[in-house]
Structures are given as C-alpha cells and as structure tokens.
XYZ file of C-alpha atoms in Angstrom:
177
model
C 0.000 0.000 0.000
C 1.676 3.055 0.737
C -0.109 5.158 -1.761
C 2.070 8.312 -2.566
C -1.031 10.284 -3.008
C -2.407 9.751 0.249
C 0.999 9.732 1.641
C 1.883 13.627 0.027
C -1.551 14.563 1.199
C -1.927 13.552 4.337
C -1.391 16.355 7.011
C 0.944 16.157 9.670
C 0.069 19.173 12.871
C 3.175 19.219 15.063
C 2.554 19.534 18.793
C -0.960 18.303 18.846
C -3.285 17.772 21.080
C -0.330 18.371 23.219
C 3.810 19.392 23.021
C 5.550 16.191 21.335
C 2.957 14.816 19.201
C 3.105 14.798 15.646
C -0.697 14.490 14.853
C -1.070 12.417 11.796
C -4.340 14.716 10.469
C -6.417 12.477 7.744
C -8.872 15.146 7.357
C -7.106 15.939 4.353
C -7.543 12.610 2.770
C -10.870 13.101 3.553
C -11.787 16.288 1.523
C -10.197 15.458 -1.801
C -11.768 13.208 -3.905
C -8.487 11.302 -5.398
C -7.816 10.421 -1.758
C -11.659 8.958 -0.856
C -11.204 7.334 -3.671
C -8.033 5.727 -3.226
C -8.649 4.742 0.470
C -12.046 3.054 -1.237
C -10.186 1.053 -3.657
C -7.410 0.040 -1.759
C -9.505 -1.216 1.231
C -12.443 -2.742 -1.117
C -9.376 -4.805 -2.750
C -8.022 -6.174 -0.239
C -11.121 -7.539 1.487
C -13.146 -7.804 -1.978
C -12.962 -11.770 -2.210
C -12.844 -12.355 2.122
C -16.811 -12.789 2.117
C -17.214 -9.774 4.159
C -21.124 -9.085 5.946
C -20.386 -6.560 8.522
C -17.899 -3.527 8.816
C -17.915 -2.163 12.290
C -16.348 1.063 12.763
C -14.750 2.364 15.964
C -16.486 5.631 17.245
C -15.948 8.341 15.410
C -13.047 8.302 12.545
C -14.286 4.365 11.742
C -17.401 5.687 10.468
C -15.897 7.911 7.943
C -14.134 4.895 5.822
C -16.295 1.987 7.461
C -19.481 2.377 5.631
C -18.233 3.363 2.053
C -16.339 0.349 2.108
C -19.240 -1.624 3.872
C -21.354 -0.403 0.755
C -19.073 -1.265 -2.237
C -18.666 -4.668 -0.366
C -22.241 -5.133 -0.594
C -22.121 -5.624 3.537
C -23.849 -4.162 6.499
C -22.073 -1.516 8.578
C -22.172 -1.458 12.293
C -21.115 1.495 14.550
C -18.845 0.353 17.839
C -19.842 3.490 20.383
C -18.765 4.920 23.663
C -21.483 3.754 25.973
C -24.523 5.256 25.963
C -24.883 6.438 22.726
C -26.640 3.534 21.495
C -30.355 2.774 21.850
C -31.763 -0.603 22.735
C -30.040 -3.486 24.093
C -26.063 -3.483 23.913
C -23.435 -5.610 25.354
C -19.805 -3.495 25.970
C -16.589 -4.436 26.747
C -14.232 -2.492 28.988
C -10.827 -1.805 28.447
C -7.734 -0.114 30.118
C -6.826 3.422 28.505
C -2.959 4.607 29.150
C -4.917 6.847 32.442
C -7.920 4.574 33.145
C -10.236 2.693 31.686
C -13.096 2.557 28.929
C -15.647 1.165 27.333
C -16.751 0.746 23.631
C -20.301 -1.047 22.952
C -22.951 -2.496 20.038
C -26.145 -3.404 19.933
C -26.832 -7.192 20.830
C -28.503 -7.764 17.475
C -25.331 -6.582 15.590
C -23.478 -9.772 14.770
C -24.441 -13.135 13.999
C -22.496 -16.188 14.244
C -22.880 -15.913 10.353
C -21.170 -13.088 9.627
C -17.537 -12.415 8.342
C -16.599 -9.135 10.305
C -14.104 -6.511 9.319
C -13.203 -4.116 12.041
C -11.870 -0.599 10.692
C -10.618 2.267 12.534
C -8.700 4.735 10.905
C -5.256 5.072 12.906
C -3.245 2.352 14.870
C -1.105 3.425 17.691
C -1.176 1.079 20.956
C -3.995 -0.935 19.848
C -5.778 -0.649 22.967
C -9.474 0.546 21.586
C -9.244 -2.040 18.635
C -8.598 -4.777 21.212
C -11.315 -4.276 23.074
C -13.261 -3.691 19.775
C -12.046 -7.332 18.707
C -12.874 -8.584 22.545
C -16.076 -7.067 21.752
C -17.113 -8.416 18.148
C -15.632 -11.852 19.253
C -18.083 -12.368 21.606
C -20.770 -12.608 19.189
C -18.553 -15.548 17.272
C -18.575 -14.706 13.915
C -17.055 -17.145 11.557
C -13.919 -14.668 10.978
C -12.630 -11.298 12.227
C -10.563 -9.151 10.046
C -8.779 -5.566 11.095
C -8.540 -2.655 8.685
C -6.153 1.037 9.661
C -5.725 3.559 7.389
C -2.827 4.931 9.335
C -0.490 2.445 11.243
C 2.232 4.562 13.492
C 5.460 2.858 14.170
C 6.708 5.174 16.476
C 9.063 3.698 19.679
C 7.173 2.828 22.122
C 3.977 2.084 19.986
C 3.179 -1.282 19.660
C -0.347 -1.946 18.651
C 0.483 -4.148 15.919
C 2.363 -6.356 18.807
C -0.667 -5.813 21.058
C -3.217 -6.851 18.144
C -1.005 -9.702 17.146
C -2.723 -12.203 19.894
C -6.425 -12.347 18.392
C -4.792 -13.689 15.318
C -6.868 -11.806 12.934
C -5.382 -10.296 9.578
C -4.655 -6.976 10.368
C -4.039 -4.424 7.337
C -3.190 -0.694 6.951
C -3.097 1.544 4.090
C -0.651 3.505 5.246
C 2.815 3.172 7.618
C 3.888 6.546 9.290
C-alpha cells in the first residue's frame, strides 16, 4: 500500500493535542476526492474476495471509511460506540486506557455467528481501543474477524500491531507513518 497520493496529502500538525505529538491529520484525505477514492479502492481490494457481511467502525473516525467500504462490499455496517450512545439493548466491553479505563459497545442484534466481520478504525497506535473492539465483536462468534487502519504509526514505544497480534486476525493498513 503506501499510496504516494495519500501519503503527500496527508497532514501532519506538530505539537498536537499536546507538546511532542506529531498528529497524523487524515482530514485531508478526507476532503479530496483522489484520496476517498483511493482509500475506497485500496480497502475494497483487499477484502473484496474475504466474504465480508459486517464492517464495524470504531467511534468516530471508523465511520468515515467503514461504511463506504461496507457499501461497495455489498455488507452491512455497524457502529462500535462509547457507551450510551446507542439505543436498545447493547453488550460493551471495557478496556484499560494509558490513564484509566473505557468502554466501547454495540447493539446485541449486531453480529451473527454468520457473519464475516471486518473491524476498521482509521489510525493504529497502541492498539488498545481495537482490542477491546475485537474482545467485543468476538463475543458474538462470527465465523472470521478481520482488522482494517488507514494509518499504522510505528513510532518507539507504539506497539499496537504487537498488542493486536494475539487475536490472530489479519490486520491491514493503508498507510505506515
């Protein structure tokens, strides 16, 4: 992957949302067309022949990509939310933040034990909130789980891909930083 498109036009805002960080801004890959596009593609090729029938997308940046490519893969999307922003019935699954912890939560009519899932978010750093977004999804059994980035950071000290590497599931990005 590695697009050089997406690569010259993604934005990078030093010293955000605090001194040190190099904020890896997709909002530009957002707003220009070539870029949607691209991300579309990409991602709809490399899960085009997987049997995909859900995309869940992580709260809020998963449901920019999630659903587009939910749509061209002729599959359902489903939207993995902080808790309570949901209505109805949901199960959640708590997980430790770097100061704390969290939760992230669907509806318990979501996923079937039919279903090939395809869990998208768009940046992986320490993998913590996709974990628990795989802990989450795997609890419905699905036949297969599959992970989806746009962004992966491989910055010292970051090891999501490490962290993510113990559910076993295929884990792509579109992009390295």
């Amino acid at each position: 992957m590695n697009n050089p498109i997406l690569k010259q036009h993604l934005r990078v805002v030093p010293d955000f949302p605090i001194p040190g960080i190099q904020f890896q801004d997709i909002t530009t890959l957002f707003d220009k067309p070539e870029c949607l596009h691209i991300m579309r593609d990409e991602m709809c090729e490399l899960y085009k022949d997987k049997g995909i029938t859900k995309v869940v997308g992580l709260e809020s940046r998963g449901f920019l990509l999630g659903p587009i490519v939910a749509s061209e893969l002729n599959a359902g999307f489903v939207m993995a939310r902080k808790p309570g922003k949901l209505p109805g019935n949901v199960i959640e699954h708590e997980f430790q933040k770097e100061y704390g912890t969290d939760k992230i939560a669907m509806t318990t009519d979501a996923i079937s034990e039919d279903d090939i899932v395809l869990i998208h978010d768009d940046l992986l750093a320490t993998g913590g909130s996709m974990l628990a977004a795989y802990n989450l999804v795997k609890s419905f059994n699905p036949k297969k789980i599959y992970i989806s980035f746009i962004i992966e950071l491989t910055i010292e000290g970051l090891k999501g891909r490490e962290v993510l590497a113990e559910t076993g599931a295929e884990i792509t990005t579109l992009m390295v930083v």
